Amino acid sequence: MLEPGALPAASARYLNTALVLFLPAACLVGETRLITFALAPHFFMPARLRRAILSMAALTLLPVAGWGLLWRPEAYVLFLNSVAALATFTFSSFFGAWILRIIEQSIGRAGLIAELDASREEVARLSAEHGAASERERMSREIHDTLAQGFTSLLMLVQAVRSEMDTDPAEAHRHLDLMEVTARQNLAEARALVSGGAPADLDSGSLPDAVRRLAARHDPPAAVTVTGEVRPLPAALEVVALRTCQESLTNCAKHAGPGASAVLSLVYAPSTLTVSVRDTGRGFDPSAPSPGYGLRGLAARAAEAGGTASVDSTRSGGTTVTVTLPIP
């Protein structure tokens, strides 16, 4: 189907040739005009509406005029033929215009359908990209909160063992035992991460038990306090709470300074769970830009669970990380 308004040279030659061949025959033999209905679609298909109607006028009215001038029929016969030609012209023009309008609407609908299909493909592509980005974000948080922190602890313990081998063998052996525990825990976290299961600490007990095990692996071991009625919570909330403790203890080990102690607190309220990690280290300025990922990831985890996260720290007063999570 040609675009409306366009009439290629080949189509123009075809229509002109049809008129040239048809008009003489229609003027000489009146019965030839019976094939007008067969020729009408040929004029409406390639030409725009105005040109098609003018061509139909020539196709239906000129043969009657030529036939009347050539054969001089009686008046009523010429009148009847003129009425028939006018009726043919009106009928052909009306239905030709109607069909052209339907064709134009069909072309418009086809364009809309193509745009809709393209929009659906774009939405599907963007959804896939968003899903992939969300999954990468989730995996990066999980790796940062588990494997990366475990390896960081191992490196710090290795450095401690190197400095203690000659001066304090007993402390070096204690740190070696802690390295073994940390390595096994990291391996368990890696397996849980691959299988998509719960964190290794939560897999074999309650949240307070998991926090106590985590605190025992800290150097020096952290204190744990639990307030309120301990009860099972949705797995997503317990994971956020445990990751908050992991991230806070890792930051304490890296930034609080040697000998800094930490206290982990779980407060079970009827509608909220509050996780608080306080250390006695050197602290920092929370308003200063942070190049690390940990605190931003911690806040993102809390927000995804519908909770809030806050950090309170001063240069000489230590740091307190508090995360409040709503309990459904």
Short mmCIF file of C-alpha atoms in Angstrom, two decimals:
data_model
loop_
_atom_site.label_atom_id
_atom_site.label_comp_id
_atom_site.label_asym_id
_atom_site.label_seq_id
_atom_site.Cartn_x
_atom_site.Cartn_y
_atom_site.Cartn_z
CA MET A 1 0.00 0.00 0.00
CA LEU A 2 1.40 3.37 -1.01
CA GLU A 3 1.59 6.29 1.37
CA PRO A 4 -1.38 8.67 1.14
CA GLY A 5 -0.59 11.61 -1.06
CA ALA A 6 2.18 9.89 -2.95
CA LEU A 7 1.74 8.87 -6.58
CA PRO A 8 4.84 7.34 -8.14
CA ALA A 9 5.48 7.86 -11.83
CA ALA A 10 4.71 4.21 -12.61
CA SER A 11 1.27 4.49 -10.96
CA ALA A 12 0.53 7.75 -12.80
CA ARG A 13 1.42 6.13 -16.11
CA TYR A 14 -0.77 3.16 -15.29
CA LEU A 15 -3.82 5.34 -14.47
CA ASN A 16 -3.36 7.56 -17.50
CA THR A 17 -3.02 4.51 -19.76
CA ALA A 18 -6.19 3.00 -18.28
CA LEU A 19 -8.11 6.22 -18.98
CA VAL A 20 -6.78 6.47 -22.50
CA LEU A 21 -7.75 2.86 -23.29
CA PHE A 22 -11.12 2.98 -21.56
CA LEU A 23 -12.55 6.34 -22.67
CA PRO A 24 -12.63 5.73 -26.45
CA ALA A 25 -14.16 2.27 -26.00
CA ALA A 26 -16.75 3.60 -23.55
CA CYS A 27 -17.71 6.40 -25.96
CA LEU A 28 -18.12 4.01 -28.88
CA VAL A 29 -19.87 1.15 -27.04
CA GLY A 30 -22.10 2.08 -24.11
CA GLU A 31 -21.97 -1.40 -22.60
CA THR A 32 -18.24 -0.91 -21.99
CA ARG A 33 -19.15 1.39 -19.11
CA LEU A 34 -20.24 -1.68 -17.11
CA ILE A 35 -16.62 -2.38 -16.20
CA THR A 36 -16.36 1.00 -14.40
CA PHE A 37 -16.81 -0.72 -11.02
CA ALA A 38 -13.91 -3.01 -11.80
CA LEU A 39 -11.66 -0.05 -12.67
CA ALA A 40 -12.65 2.12 -9.67
CA PRO A 41 -10.39 0.34 -7.11
CA HIS A 42 -7.42 0.85 -9.44
CA PHE A 43 -7.82 4.63 -9.10
CA PHE A 44 -8.36 4.72 -5.33
CA MET A 45 -5.54 2.39 -4.30
CA PRO A 46 -2.44 4.33 -5.51
CA ALA A 47 -3.77 7.91 -5.61
CA ARG A 48 -4.79 10.30 -2.87
CA LEU A 49 -8.49 10.97 -2.41
CA ARG A 50 -8.79 14.20 -4.43
CA ARG A 51 -6.99 12.82 -7.46
CA ALA A 52 -8.92 9.55 -7.22
CA ILE A 53 -12.28 11.40 -7.23
CA LEU A 54 -11.24 13.52 -10.24
CA SER A 55 -10.17 10.35 -12.04
CA MET A 56 -13.51 8.72 -11.20
CA ALA A 57 -15.33 11.75 -12.55
CA ALA A 58 -13.47 11.36 -15.84
CA LEU A 59 -14.04 7.61 -15.80
CA THR A 60 -17.83 7.81 -15.27
CA LEU A 61 -19.00 11.13 -16.76
CA LEU A 62 -16.79 11.65 -19.83
CA PRO A 63 -17.85 8.36 -21.52
CA VAL A 64 -21.54 9.38 -21.28
CA ALA A 65 -20.77 12.83 -22.68
CA GLY A 66 -18.70 11.34 -25.52
CA TRP A 67 -21.31 8.67 -26.24
CA GLY A 68 -24.09 11.31 -26.35
CA LEU A 69 -22.13 13.57 -28.73
CA LEU A 70 -21.17 10.66 -30.98
CA TRP A 71 -24.49 8.75 -31.25
CA ARG A 72 -27.06 11.48 -30.53
CA PRO A 73 -29.45 9.25 -28.55
CA GLU A 74 -32.91 10.29 -27.53
CA ALA A 75 -33.14 12.69 -24.60
CA TYR A 76 -34.62 10.24 -22.08
CA VAL A 77 -31.97 7.62 -22.98
CA LEU A 78 -29.20 10.16 -22.48
CA PHE A 79 -30.83 11.23 -19.22
CA LEU A 80 -31.00 7.67 -17.91
CA ASN A 81 -27.37 7.04 -18.84
CA SER A 82 -26.35 10.31 -17.18
CA VAL A 83 -28.21 9.37 -13.99
CA ALA A 84 -26.57 5.94 -14.01
CA ALA A 85 -23.13 7.50 -14.55
CA LEU A 86 -23.75 10.01 -11.73
CA ALA A 87 -24.92 7.21 -9.42
CA THR A 88 -21.82 5.18 -10.29
CA PHE A 89 -19.61 8.19 -9.60
CA THR A 90 -21.31 8.93 -6.25
CA PHE A 91 -21.28 5.30 -5.12
CA SER A 92 -17.63 4.77 -6.11
CA SER A 93 -16.46 8.03 -4.52
CA PHE A 94 -18.29 7.39 -1.26
CA PHE A 95 -17.10 3.84 -0.81
CA GLY A 96 -13.64 4.66 -2.13
CA ALA A 97 -13.26 7.46 0.43
CA TRP A 98 -14.63 5.19 3.17
CA ILE A 99 -12.22 2.39 2.32
CA LEU A 100 -9.29 4.82 2.12
CA ARG A 101 -10.18 6.12 5.56
CA ILE A 102 -10.24 2.58 6.92
CA ILE A 103 -6.87 1.90 5.32
CA GLU A 104 -5.39 5.07 6.84
CA GLN A 105 -6.78 4.12 10.25
CA SER A 106 -5.32 0.64 9.85
CA ILE A 107 -1.93 2.14 9.01
CA GLY A 108 -2.22 4.37 12.09
CA ARG A 109 -3.17 1.41 14.27
CA ALA A 110 -0.27 -0.58 12.87
CA GLY A 111 2.05 2.28 13.81
CA LEU A 112 0.58 2.41 17.32
CA ILE A 113 0.94 -1.35 17.69
CA ALA A 114 4.56 -1.13 16.55
CA GLU A 115 5.20 1.67 19.07
CA LEU A 116 3.47 -0.38 21.79
CA ASP A 117 5.60 -3.42 20.97
CA ALA A 118 8.72 -1.26 21.03
CA SER A 119 7.64 0.24 24.37
CA ARG A 120 7.03 -3.22 25.81
CA GLU A 121 10.46 -4.36 24.66
CA GLU A 122 12.01 -1.25 26.19
CA VAL A 123 10.14 -1.81 29.46
CA ALA A 124 11.24 -5.45 29.50
CA ARG A 125 14.84 -4.41 28.81
CA LEU A 126 14.79 -1.74 31.52
CA SER A 127 13.16 -4.17 33.96
CA ALA A 128 15.85 -6.75 33.24
CA GLU A 129 18.58 -4.14 33.68
CA HIS A 130 17.00 -2.90 36.91
CA GLY A 131 16.72 -6.46 38.20
CA ALA A 132 20.34 -7.15 37.30
CA ALA A 133 21.46 -3.91 38.96
CA SER A 134 19.43 -4.71 42.09
CA GLU A 135 20.92 -8.18 42.23
CA ARG A 136 24.45 -6.80 41.79
CA GLU A 137 23.75 -4.31 44.58
CA ARG A 138 22.46 -7.07 46.85
CA MET A 139 25.41 -9.35 46.09
CA SER A 140 27.90 -6.54 46.64
CA ARG A 141 26.36 -5.85 50.06
CA GLU A 142 26.40 -9.53 50.98
CA ILE A 143 30.02 -9.96 49.88
CA HIS A 144 31.06 -6.78 51.69
CA ASP A 145 29.28 -7.78 54.89
CA THR A 146 30.54 -11.38 54.90
CA LEU A 147 33.52 -12.42 52.80
CA ALA A 148 35.26 -9.05 52.58
CA GLN A 149 34.96 -8.49 56.32
CA GLY A 150 36.18 -12.00 57.05
CA PHE A 151 39.24 -11.53 54.87
CA THR A 152 39.90 -8.17 56.51
CA SER A 153 39.79 -9.83 59.92
CA LEU A 154 42.16 -12.55 58.72
CA LEU A 155 44.67 -9.97 57.46
CA MET A 156 44.54 -8.09 60.75
CA LEU A 157 45.06 -11.32 62.68
CA VAL A 158 48.00 -12.28 60.45
CA GLN A 159 49.64 -8.94 61.19
CA ALA A 160 49.02 -9.44 64.90
CA VAL A 161 50.50 -12.96 64.84
CA ARG A 162 53.62 -11.74 63.06
CA SER A 163 54.27 -9.17 65.76
CA GLU A 164 53.54 -11.64 68.58
CA MET A 165 55.41 -14.76 67.46
CA ASP A 166 58.60 -13.78 69.32
CA THR A 167 57.27 -11.57 72.08
CA ASP A 168 53.99 -13.25 73.15
CA PRO A 169 53.59 -16.81 71.80
CA ALA A 170 50.47 -17.49 73.87
CA GLU A 171 48.66 -14.49 72.38
CA ALA A 172 49.89 -15.49 68.93
CA HIS A 173 48.39 -18.97 69.37
CA ARG A 174 45.11 -17.40 70.51
CA HIS A 175 45.04 -15.28 67.39
CA LEU A 176 45.84 -18.35 65.26
CA ASP A 177 42.85 -20.13 66.78
CA LEU A 178 40.74 -17.07 66.04
CA MET A 179 42.04 -17.09 62.45
CA GLU A 180 40.89 -20.69 62.08
CA VAL A 181 37.43 -19.87 63.43
CA THR A 182 37.19 -16.83 61.15
CA ALA A 183 38.27 -18.82 58.10
CA ARG A 184 35.71 -21.56 58.81
CA GLN A 185 33.02 -18.93 59.32
CA ASN A 186 33.96 -17.26 56.04
CA LEU A 187 33.74 -20.59 54.25
CA ALA A 188 30.29 -21.19 55.74
CA GLU A 189 29.19 -17.68 54.70
CA ALA A 190 30.46 -18.31 51.16
CA ARG A 191 28.46 -21.54 50.94
CA ALA A 192 25.34 -19.82 52.29
CA LEU A 193 25.81 -16.98 49.81
CA VAL A 194 26.09 -19.39 46.87
CA SER A 195 23.10 -21.46 47.96
CA GLY A 196 20.97 -18.40 48.72
CA GLY A 197 20.31 -19.56 52.29
CA ALA A 198 20.36 -17.71 55.57
CA PRO A 199 23.67 -16.44 57.01
CA ALA A 200 25.69 -19.17 58.67
CA ASP A 201 25.29 -17.68 62.17
CA LEU A 202 21.49 -17.59 61.83
CA ASP A 203 21.26 -21.06 60.34
CA SER A 204 21.71 -22.83 63.66
CA GLY A 205 20.03 -20.67 66.30
CA SER A 206 18.23 -17.49 67.25
CA LEU A 207 19.31 -13.94 66.50
CA PRO A 208 20.74 -13.33 70.02
CA ASP A 209 22.74 -16.58 69.76
CA ALA A 210 24.11 -15.51 66.36
CA VAL A 211 25.06 -12.09 67.74
CA ARG A 212 26.81 -13.70 70.71
CA ARG A 213 28.84 -15.95 68.40
CA LEU A 214 29.73 -12.94 66.29
CA ALA A 215 30.76 -10.96 69.38
CA ALA A 216 32.95 -13.82 70.61
CA ARG A 217 34.97 -13.75 67.38
CA HIS A 218 35.72 -10.04 67.80
CA ASP A 219 39.13 -9.09 69.21
CA PRO A 220 38.69 -8.26 72.01
CA PRO A 221 35.35 -10.09 72.47
CA ALA A 222 32.38 -7.74 72.54
CA ALA A 223 29.68 -7.69 75.20
CA VAL A 224 26.07 -8.49 74.28
CA THR A 225 22.89 -7.31 76.00
CA VAL A 226 19.38 -8.45 75.10
CA THR A 227 16.30 -6.60 76.35
CA GLY A 228 12.66 -7.52 75.91
CA GLU A 229 10.86 -10.69 74.89
CA VAL A 230 13.05 -12.64 72.48
CA ARG A 231 10.94 -14.18 69.72
CA PRO A 232 11.44 -15.38 66.14
CA LEU A 233 11.25 -12.58 63.61
CA PRO A 234 11.00 -12.57 59.80
CA ALA A 235 14.25 -13.80 58.29
CA ALA A 236 14.81 -10.55 56.41
CA LEU A 237 14.76 -8.52 59.65
CA GLU A 238 17.14 -10.88 61.43
CA VAL A 239 19.55 -10.74 58.48
CA VAL A 240 19.56 -6.93 58.58
CA ALA A 241 20.14 -6.98 62.34
CA LEU A 242 23.02 -9.46 62.08
CA ARG A 243 24.64 -7.59 59.16
CA THR A 244 24.41 -4.37 61.18
CA CYS A 245 26.37 -5.99 63.99
CA GLN A 246 28.91 -7.45 61.56
CA GLU A 247 29.53 -4.15 59.80
CA SER A 248 29.75 -2.18 63.04
CA LEU A 249 32.22 -4.61 64.62
CA THR A 250 34.34 -4.61 61.46
CA ASN A 251 34.45 -0.81 61.48
CA CYS A 252 35.36 -0.92 65.16
CA ALA A 253 38.27 -3.29 64.48
CA LYS A 254 39.53 -1.18 61.57
CA HIS A 255 38.99 2.36 62.82
CA ALA A 256 38.33 2.49 66.57
CA GLY A 257 41.95 1.86 67.47
CA PRO A 258 43.76 -0.86 69.45
CA GLY A 259 42.09 -2.06 72.61
CA ALA A 260 38.71 -0.47 71.85
CA SER A 261 35.84 -2.44 73.36
CA ALA A 262 32.36 -2.81 71.91
CA VAL A 263 28.88 -3.52 73.26
CA LEU A 264 26.10 -4.99 71.12
CA SER A 265 22.53 -4.39 72.21
CA LEU A 266 19.28 -5.97 71.00
CA VAL A 267 16.04 -4.40 72.22
CA TYR A 268 12.84 -6.33 71.45
CA ALA A 269 9.82 -4.03 71.63
CA PRO A 270 6.24 -4.96 70.66
CA SER A 271 6.51 -3.28 67.24
CA THR A 272 10.23 -2.66 66.71
CA LEU A 273 13.64 -4.27 66.99
CA THR A 274 16.47 -1.91 67.85
CA VAL A 275 20.06 -2.93 67.19
CA SER A 276 22.77 -0.81 68.76
CA VAL A 277 26.55 -1.21 68.55
CA ARG A 278 28.66 1.10 70.71
CA ASP A 279 32.44 1.19 70.88
CA THR A 280 34.91 3.14 72.99
CA GLY A 281 37.29 3.99 70.16
CA ARG A 282 38.52 7.26 68.81
CA GLY A 283 35.40 8.01 66.74
CA PHE A 284 35.05 10.17 63.66
CA ASP A 285 33.01 12.98 62.14
CA PRO A 286 29.77 11.45 60.72
CA SER A 287 29.13 14.55 58.58
CA ALA A 288 32.41 14.15 56.69
CA PRO A 289 32.28 12.34 53.32
CA SER A 290 32.99 8.64 53.74
CA PRO A 291 34.87 6.82 50.95
CA GLY A 292 33.82 3.41 52.26
CA TYR A 293 30.76 1.38 51.36
CA GLY A 294 29.90 -0.07 54.78
CA LEU A 295 27.80 2.64 56.40
CA ARG A 296 25.98 3.43 53.14
CA GLY A 297 25.21 -0.28 52.67
CA LEU A 298 24.06 -0.51 56.29
CA ALA A 299 21.66 2.40 55.81
CA ALA A 300 20.41 0.91 52.52
CA ARG A 301 19.67 -2.43 54.20
CA ALA A 302 17.71 -0.71 56.97
CA ALA A 303 15.73 1.37 54.47
CA GLU A 304 14.83 -1.71 52.39
CA ALA A 305 13.41 -3.31 55.55
CA GLY A 306 11.41 -0.15 56.31
CA GLY A 307 13.68 0.90 59.15
CA THR A 308 16.08 3.69 59.97
CA ALA A 309 19.80 3.87 60.68
CA SER A 310 21.77 6.51 62.56
CA VAL A 311 25.43 7.01 63.49
CA ASP A 312 26.50 9.04 66.50
CA SER A 313 30.23 9.59 66.89
CA THR A 314 32.70 12.08 68.29
CA ARG A 315 36.45 12.32 67.97
CA SER A 316 37.11 11.15 71.53
CA GLY A 317 33.79 9.65 72.62
CA GLY A 318 33.52 6.54 70.47
CA THR A 319 30.85 5.58 67.95
CA THR A 320 27.29 4.30 68.30
CA VAL A 321 25.43 2.76 65.38
CA THR A 322 21.68 2.35 65.89
CA VAL A 323 19.27 0.62 63.53
CA THR A 324 15.54 0.48 64.26
CA LEU A 325 13.46 -2.06 62.33
CA PRO A 326 9.66 -2.33 62.34
CA ILE A 327 8.25 -5.72 63.27
CA PRO A 328 5.20 -6.71 61.17
#
